[in-house]
CSV table of C-alpha atoms in Angstrom, one decimal:
chain,number,residue,atom,x,y,z
L,1,UNK,CA,78.9,70.7,112.1
L,2,UNK,CA,78.1,69.2,115.5
L,3,UNK,CA,81.1,68.3,117.7
L,4,UNK,CA,81.6,64.5,118.3
L,5,UNK,CA,81.4,63.5,122.0
L,6,UNK,CA,84.7,63.0,123.7
L,7,UNK,CA,86.0,59.5,124.2
L,8,UNK,CA,86.0,58.9,127.9
L,9,UNK,CA,89.1,56.9,129.0
L,10,UNK,CA,90.1,55.2,132.3
L,11,UNK,CA,93.7,54.4,133.0
L,12,UNK,CA,94.6,51.4,135.2
L,13,UNK,CA,98.2,51.6,136.3
L,14,UNK,CA,100.1,54.8,137.1
L,15,UNK,CA,103.7,53.7,136.6
L,16,UNK,CA,105.8,54.8,133.6
L,17,UNK,CA,103.4,53.5,131.1
L,18,UNK,CA,100.3,55.0,132.7
L,19,UNK,CA,102.1,58.3,133.1
L,20,UNK,CA,103.2,58.4,129.5
L,21,UNK,CA,99.6,57.7,128.3
L,22,UNK,CA,98.2,60.2,130.7
L,23,UNK,CA,100.5,62.9,129.2
L,24,UNK,CA,99.4,61.9,125.7
L,25,UNK,CA,95.7,61.7,126.3
L,26,UNK,CA,95.7,65.0,128.2
L,27,UNK,CA,96.8,66.8,125.1
L,28,UNK,CA,94.1,65.4,122.8
L,29,UNK,CA,90.9,67.5,122.9
L,30,UNK,CA,88.7,64.7,121.8
L,31,UNK,CA,89.7,62.6,124.8
L,32,UNK,CA,88.4,63.0,128.4
L,33,UNK,CA,90.3,61.2,131.1
L,34,UNK,CA,87.6,59.9,133.5
L,35,UNK,CA,90.2,58.8,136.0
L,36,UNK,CA,93.5,56.9,136.8
L,37,UNK,CA,94.0,54.4,139.5
L,38,UNK,CA,97.0,52.5,141.0
L,39,UNK,CA,97.5,50.3,144.1
L,40,UNK,CA,100.6,52.4,145.0
L,41,UNK,CA,99.5,55.8,146.4
L,42,UNK,CA,103.0,57.2,145.5
L,43,UNK,CA,102.9,56.1,141.8
L,44,UNK,CA,104.2,58.9,139.6
L,45,UNK,CA,101.1,58.9,137.4
L,46,UNK,CA,98.9,59.8,140.3
L,47,UNK,CA,100.9,62.9,141.2
L,48,UNK,CA,101.1,63.9,137.6
L,49,UNK,CA,97.3,63.5,137.2
L,50,UNK,CA,96.8,65.8,140.1
L,51,UNK,CA,99.1,68.4,138.5
L,52,UNK,CA,97.1,68.1,135.3
L,53,UNK,CA,93.8,68.3,137.0
L,54,UNK,CA,92.8,64.7,136.0
L,55,UNK,CA,90.7,62.7,138.5
L,56,UNK,CA,92.6,60.2,140.7
L,57,UNK,CA,90.3,57.4,141.8
L,58,UNK,CA,90.9,55.4,145.0
L,59,UNK,CA,89.4,52.0,143.9
L,60,UNK,CA,89.6,50.0,140.7
L,61,UNK,CA,86.0,48.8,141.0
L,62,UNK,CA,84.7,52.4,141.2
L,63,UNK,CA,86.6,53.4,138.0
L,64,UNK,CA,85.9,50.5,135.7
L,65,UNK,CA,82.3,50.3,136.8
L,66,UNK,CA,81.6,53.9,135.8
L,67,UNK,CA,79.0,53.7,133.0
L,68,UNK,CA,80.5,56.8,131.3
L,69,UNK,CA,83.8,55.1,130.5
L,70,UNK,CA,84.2,54.1,126.8
L,71,UNK,CA,87.7,52.6,127.0
L,72,UNK,CA,89.7,51.1,129.8
L,73,UNK,CA,93.5,51.1,129.2
L,74,UNK,CA,95.2,48.6,131.5
L,75,UNK,CA,99.0,49.0,131.6
L,76,UNK,CA,99.6,47.0,134.7
L,77,UNK,CA,100.6,43.8,132.8
L,78,UNK,CA,99.0,41.8,135.5
L,79,UNK,CA,96.7,38.9,134.2
L,80,UNK,CA,94.7,39.0,137.5
L,81,UNK,CA,93.9,42.7,137.0
L,82,UNK,CA,93.0,42.0,133.4
L,83,UNK,CA,90.6,39.3,134.4
L,84,UNK,CA,89.1,41.4,137.1
L,85,UNK,CA,88.5,44.3,134.7
L,86,UNK,CA,86.8,41.9,132.2
L,87,UNK,CA,84.4,40.6,134.9
L,88,UNK,CA,83.5,43.9,136.5
L,89,UNK,CA,83.6,46.6,133.9
L,90,UNK,CA,80.7,48.5,132.6
L,91,UNK,CA,79.0,46.8,129.7
L,92,UNK,CA,79.6,49.7,127.3
L,93,UNK,CA,83.3,49.9,128.0
L,94,UNK,CA,86.0,48.3,125.8
L,95,UNK,CA,89.3,47.1,127.1
L,96,UNK,CA,92.8,47.8,125.8
L,97,UNK,CA,95.4,45.6,127.6
L,98,UNK,CA,98.2,43.1,127.2
L,99,UNK,CA,100.4,43.4,124.0
L,100,UNK,CA,98.1,46.0,122.5
L,101,UNK,CA,98.5,48.2,125.6
L,102,UNK,CA,102.3,47.7,125.4
L,103,UNK,CA,102.4,48.6,121.8
L,104,UNK,CA,100.5,51.8,122.5
L,105,UNK,CA,103.0,52.7,125.3
L,106,UNK,CA,105.9,52.0,123.0
L,107,UNK,CA,104.4,54.3,120.4
L,108,UNK,CA,103.9,57.0,123.0
L,109,UNK,CA,107.5,56.7,124.2
L,110,UNK,CA,108.7,56.9,120.6
L,111,UNK,CA,106.7,60.0,120.0
L,112,UNK,CA,108.0,61.5,123.3
L,113,UNK,CA,111.6,60.9,122.3
L,114,UNK,CA,111.1,62.4,118.9
L,115,UNK,CA,109.5,65.5,120.4
L,116,UNK,CA,112.4,65.8,123.0
L,117,UNK,CA,114.9,65.6,120.2
L,118,UNK,CA,113.0,68.2,118.1
L,119,UNK,CA,112.7,70.5,121.1
L,120,UNK,CA,116.4,70.2,121.9
L,121,UNK,CA,117.4,70.7,118.2
L,122,UNK,CA,115.4,73.9,118.0
L,123,UNK,CA,117.1,75.3,121.1
L,124,UNK,CA,120.5,74.6,119.6
L,125,UNK,CA,119.5,76.1,116.4
L,126,UNK,CA,118.4,79.2,118.3
L,127,UNK,CA,121.8,79.4,120.0
L,128,UNK,CA,123.3,79.3,116.6
L,129,UNK,CA,121.3,82.4,115.7
L,130,UNK,CA,122.6,84.0,118.9
L,131,UNK,CA,126.2,83.6,117.8
L,132,UNK,CA,126.9,87.3,117.0
L,133,UNK,CA,125.5,88.5,120.3
L,134,UNK,CA,127.4,85.9,122.2
L,135,UNK,CA,130.7,86.7,120.4
L,136,UNK,CA,130.2,90.4,121.2
L,137,UNK,CA,129.4,89.9,124.9
L,138,UNK,CA,132.4,87.5,125.4
L,139,UNK,CA,134.8,89.5,123.3
L,140,UNK,CA,134.5,92.7,125.4
L,141,UNK,CA,135.7,91.2,128.7
L,142,UNK,CA,138.3,89.1,126.8
L,143,UNK,CA,139.8,92.3,125.3
L,144,UNK,CA,139.8,93.9,128.8
L,145,UNK,CA,141.6,90.8,130.3
L,146,UNK,CA,144.1,90.9,127.5
L,147,UNK,CA,144.9,94.6,128.0
L,148,UNK,CA,145.2,94.4,131.7
L,149,UNK,CA,147.4,91.3,131.5
L,150,UNK,CA,149.7,93.1,129.1
L,151,UNK,CA,149.9,96.0,131.5
L,152,UNK,CA,150.8,93.7,134.4
L,153,UNK,CA,153.9,92.3,132.6
L,154,UNK,CA,155.9,95.4,133.4
L,155,UNK,CA,153.9,96.8,136.3
L,156,UNK,CA,155.9,97.2,139.6
L,157,UNK,CA,153.4,99.0,141.8
L,158,UNK,CA,151.7,96.5,144.1
L,159,UNK,CA,148.6,98.7,144.4
L,160,UNK,CA,148.1,98.9,140.7
L,161,UNK,CA,148.8,95.2,140.3
L,162,UNK,CA,146.1,94.5,143.0
L,163,UNK,CA,143.5,96.7,141.3
L,164,UNK,CA,144.1,95.4,137.8
L,165,UNK,CA,144.0,91.8,139.1
L,166,UNK,CA,140.5,92.6,140.6
L,167,UNK,CA,139.4,93.9,137.2
L,168,UNK,CA,140.6,90.7,135.5
L,169,UNK,CA,138.7,88.6,138.0
L,170,UNK,CA,135.5,90.5,137.5
L,171,UNK,CA,135.9,90.2,133.7
L,172,UNK,CA,136.4,86.5,134.0
L,173,UNK,CA,133.3,86.2,136.2
L,174,UNK,CA,131.2,88.1,133.5
L,175,UNK,CA,132.4,85.7,130.8
L,176,UNK,CA,131.7,82.7,133.0
L,177,UNK,CA,128.2,84.0,133.7
L,178,UNK,CA,127.5,84.3,130.0
L,179,UNK,CA,128.7,80.7,129.4
L,180,UNK,CA,126.6,79.4,132.3
L,181,UNK,CA,123.5,81.1,131.1
L,182,UNK,CA,123.8,79.5,127.7
L,183,UNK,CA,124.8,76.1,129.1
L,184,UNK,CA,121.7,76.1,131.3
L,185,UNK,CA,119.5,77.1,128.4
L,186,UNK,CA,120.9,74.5,126.0
L,187,UNK,CA,120.8,71.5,128.3
L,188,UNK,CA,118.2,68.8,127.8
L,189,UNK,CA,115.0,69.3,129.9
L,190,UNK,CA,114.4,66.6,132.5
L,191,UNK,CA,111.3,64.5,131.9
L,192,UNK,CA,110.1,65.0,135.5
L,193,UNK,CA,111.3,68.5,136.1
L,194,UNK,CA,108.1,70.1,137.3
L,195,UNK,CA,108.3,72.6,140.1
L,196,UNK,CA,106.6,75.9,141.3
L,197,UNK,CA,108.1,78.5,138.9
L,198,UNK,CA,108.2,82.2,139.5
L,199,UNK,CA,106.9,83.7,136.2
L,200,UNK,CA,108.5,87.1,136.8
L,201,UNK,CA,111.9,85.7,137.4
L,202,UNK,CA,111.6,83.4,134.4
L,203,UNK,CA,110.7,86.3,132.1
L,204,UNK,CA,113.7,88.3,133.4
L,205,UNK,CA,115.9,85.3,132.7
L,206,UNK,CA,114.4,85.0,129.2
L,207,UNK,CA,115.3,88.6,128.5
L,208,UNK,CA,118.9,87.9,129.3
L,209,UNK,CA,119.0,85.0,126.8
L,210,UNK,CA,116.9,86.7,124.1
L,211,UNK,CA,119.3,89.7,123.9
L,212,UNK,CA,121.8,87.3,122.1
L,213,UNK,CA,119.4,86.6,119.3
L,214,UNK,CA,118.0,90.0,118.6
L,215,UNK,CA,119.1,93.7,119.0
L,216,UNK,CA,117.2,95.6,121.6
L,217,UNK,CA,118.4,98.9,120.1
L,218,UNK,CA,115.6,101.5,120.2
L,219,UNK,CA,113.3,99.1,122.0
L,220,UNK,CA,111.8,100.0,125.3
L,221,UNK,CA,111.0,97.2,127.7
L,222,UNK,CA,108.0,97.6,130.0
L,223,UNK,CA,107.4,95.2,132.9
L,224,UNK,CA,103.9,94.9,134.4
L,225,UNK,CA,104.5,92.1,136.9
L,226,UNK,CA,102.1,90.9,139.5
L,227,UNK,CA,104.1,90.0,142.7
L,228,UNK,CA,104.1,86.3,143.4
L,229,UNK,CA,102.8,85.2,140.0
L,230,UNK,CA,103.7,81.5,139.6
L,231,UNK,CA,102.8,78.2,138.0
L,232,UNK,CA,103.7,74.6,138.3
L,233,UNK,CA,105.7,73.4,135.3
L,234,UNK,CA,109.2,72.7,133.9
L,235,UNK,CA,111.5,75.7,134.5
L,236,UNK,CA,113.5,74.8,131.3
L,237,UNK,CA,110.4,74.6,129.1
L,238,UNK,CA,108.9,77.8,130.5
L,239,UNK,CA,112.2,79.6,129.9
L,240,UNK,CA,112.3,78.2,126.3
L,241,UNK,CA,108.8,79.4,125.6
L,242,UNK,CA,109.5,82.9,126.9
L,243,UNK,CA,112.8,83.2,125.0
L,244,UNK,CA,111.0,82.2,121.8
L,245,UNK,CA,108.1,84.7,122.2
L,246,UNK,CA,110.4,87.6,123.3
L,247,UNK,CA,112.8,86.9,120.4
L,248,UNK,CA,109.9,86.9,117.9
L,249,UNK,CA,108.5,90.1,119.4
L,250,UNK,CA,111.9,91.9,119.1
L,251,UNK,CA,112.4,90.7,115.5
L,252,UNK,CA,108.9,92.1,114.7
L,253,UNK,CA,110.2,95.5,115.7
L,254,UNK,CA,113.6,95.4,114.0
L,255,UNK,CA,112.7,98.1,111.4
L,256,UNK,CA,112.1,101.0,113.7
L,257,UNK,CA,112.1,100.2,117.4
L,258,UNK,CA,109.1,100.0,119.6
L,259,UNK,CA,107.9,98.8,123.0
L,260,UNK,CA,108.1,95.3,124.4
L,261,UNK,CA,105.6,94.7,127.2
L,262,UNK,CA,105.8,91.8,129.6
L,263,UNK,CA,102.9,91.2,131.9
L,264,UNK,CA,102.0,88.7,134.5
L,265,UNK,CA,98.7,88.3,136.5
L,266,UNK,CA,96.9,85.8,138.7
L,267,UNK,CA,93.2,85.0,138.6
L,268,UNK,CA,91.0,82.5,140.4
L,269,UNK,CA,91.5,80.2,137.4
L,270,UNK,CA,95.3,80.4,137.3
L,271,UNK,CA,98.0,82.6,136.0
L,272,UNK,CA,98.5,84.6,132.8
L,273,UNK,CA,101.6,85.9,130.9
L,274,UNK,CA,101.2,88.4,128.1
L,275,UNK,CA,104.1,89.3,125.7
L,276,UNK,CA,103.2,92.2,123.5
L,277,UNK,CA,105.1,94.2,120.8
L,278,UNK,CA,104.4,97.2,118.7
L,279,UNK,CA,105.9,95.6,115.6
L,280,UNK,CA,104.8,94.6,112.1
L,281,UNK,CA,101.9,92.3,113.2
L,282,UNK,CA,100.7,89.0,111.7
L,283,UNK,CA,98.8,88.9,108.5
L,284,UNK,CA,95.3,87.4,108.8
L,285,UNK,CA,96.0,84.8,106.1
L,286,UNK,CA,98.9,83.3,108.0
L,287,UNK,CA,97.6,83.7,111.6
L,288,UNK,CA,96.0,80.2,111.6
L,289,UNK,CA,99.3,78.6,110.5
L,290,UNK,CA,101.8,80.1,113.0
L,291,UNK,CA,101.7,77.1,115.3
L,292,UNK,CA,102.2,74.5,112.6
L,293,UNK,CA,105.6,72.7,112.6
L,294,UNK,CA,108.2,74.2,110.2
L,295,UNK,CA,106.0,77.1,109.2
L,296,UNK,CA,107.9,80.4,109.3
L,297,UNK,CA,107.6,83.9,107.7
L,298,UNK,CA,111.3,84.5,108.2
L,299,UNK,CA,113.8,84.5,105.4
L,300,UNK,CA,115.5,81.1,104.6
L,301,UNK,CA,118.1,80.3,107.1
L,302,UNK,CA,116.8,82.7,109.8
L,303,UNK,CA,114.1,80.5,111.4
L,304,UNK,CA,113.4,76.8,112.0
L,305,UNK,CA,109.6,77.1,112.0
L,306,UNK,CA,109.6,75.2,115.3
L,307,UNK,CA,109.5,77.9,117.9
L,308,UNK,CA,105.8,78.6,118.1
L,309,UNK,CA,105.1,74.9,117.5
L,310,UNK,CA,107.1,74.0,120.6
L,311,UNK,CA,105.4,76.8,122.6
L,312,UNK,CA,102.0,75.4,121.6
L,313,UNK,CA,103.1,71.9,122.5
L,314,UNK,CA,104.4,72.9,125.9
L,315,UNK,CA,101.2,74.8,126.7
L,316,UNK,CA,99.1,71.8,125.7
L,317,UNK,CA,101.1,69.6,128.0
L,318,UNK,CA,100.5,72.0,130.9
L,319,UNK,CA,96.8,72.2,130.2
L,320,UNK,CA,97.0,75.9,129.2
L,321,UNK,CA,95.9,77.9,126.2
L,322,UNK,CA,97.4,80.6,123.9
L,323,UNK,CA,95.5,83.6,122.6
L,324,UNK,CA,96.9,85.7,119.8
L,325,UNK,CA,95.8,89.3,119.0
L,326,UNK,CA,97.5,91.0,116.1
L,327,UNK,CA,97.0,93.9,113.8
L,328,UNK,CA,99.3,94.5,110.8
L,329,UNK,CA,101.6,97.5,111.4
L,330,UNK,CA,100.3,97.8,115.0
L,331,UNK,CA,101.7,94.9,116.9
L,332,UNK,CA,101.0,91.5,118.4
L,333,UNK,CA,100.1,90.2,121.8
L,334,UNK,CA,100.5,86.5,122.9
L,335,UNK,CA,98.6,85.7,126.1
L,336,UNK,CA,99.4,82.4,127.8
L,337,UNK,CA,96.8,81.2,130.3
L,338,UNK,CA,98.0,78.6,132.8
L,339,UNK,CA,95.4,76.6,134.9
L,340,UNK,CA,95.5,76.1,138.6
L,341,UNK,CA,96.5,72.6,139.7
L,342,UNK,CA,95.6,72.3,143.3
L,343,UNK,CA,96.6,68.8,144.4
L,344,UNK,CA,94.1,66.8,146.5
L,345,UNK,CA,94.7,63.8,148.6
L,346,UNK,CA,93.6,60.2,147.7
L,347,UNK,CA,94.9,56.8,148.9
L,348,UNK,CA,95.2,55.5,145.3
L,349,UNK,CA,94.4,52.0,146.4
L,350,UNK,CA,93.0,49.3,144.1
């Protein structure tokens, strides 16, 4: 069946509304963003467009006069801009503005809030499944603190008291570090939290978190990191993706151990992360369903079915792709490909 041509969209206005629509349209394969324009060169939507690789156009007349544009979405709310577009647009382009544009923005904002709540709920559910590991890691230093404190009740030797006090301080620091890791992981991600993120460090951080959810007993961890591997994205979202994929990989090997391999690489097109296991693999008849919301092969109560769905959603937002290679009883490899987003300069003027 032939593929339908993409709908080519121009966005006028790069404030909150334009940015929200840009994020939405960028994730839809059947839409091509021809350009975005704003009179303010510092408008947030212009910077976000550069990060996503979408064209930033310097003049309104250039953008709306483009004969390729099918739909012009005006989110400025300015009647003068609306009239100007109507008078100067390409004959084949339709206009979406005024109350209709506002309604579309409201729907996008609603969808964004729902996804944020879903994302956060899935993280909290994951922490619930970490409970046994968390309890174990916290209980050990607490027992040490209790024992040392009981010894100090009757201890008279200043040297011994000083040494045992140091041990108590170190045990408290270990407990505090565990709580801090989990608090950072559980907190809500910021909407505009993009930064240059070191992939190697984020994978190492994910390993620390994932150990609470799954036993690494008899599992060897191999790291094949490329120095300096980095992408632009939300650190919290990248961490969440890696925790999900590492946890799934370890669960796939829970019957007899195996090898978890974490790899990073840089190419001329961007960066790649590969997370591979030697576990049970994914059956061919369910492979196409693994990214669907609420789909899980785990026993009832042991999975939300939202982990891979969230991974797929985050990669779509970043303009990346996921490749899955799997063989039953041999293992699975998830390869995440992140694009380069080299910002370029433009005055953004209407």
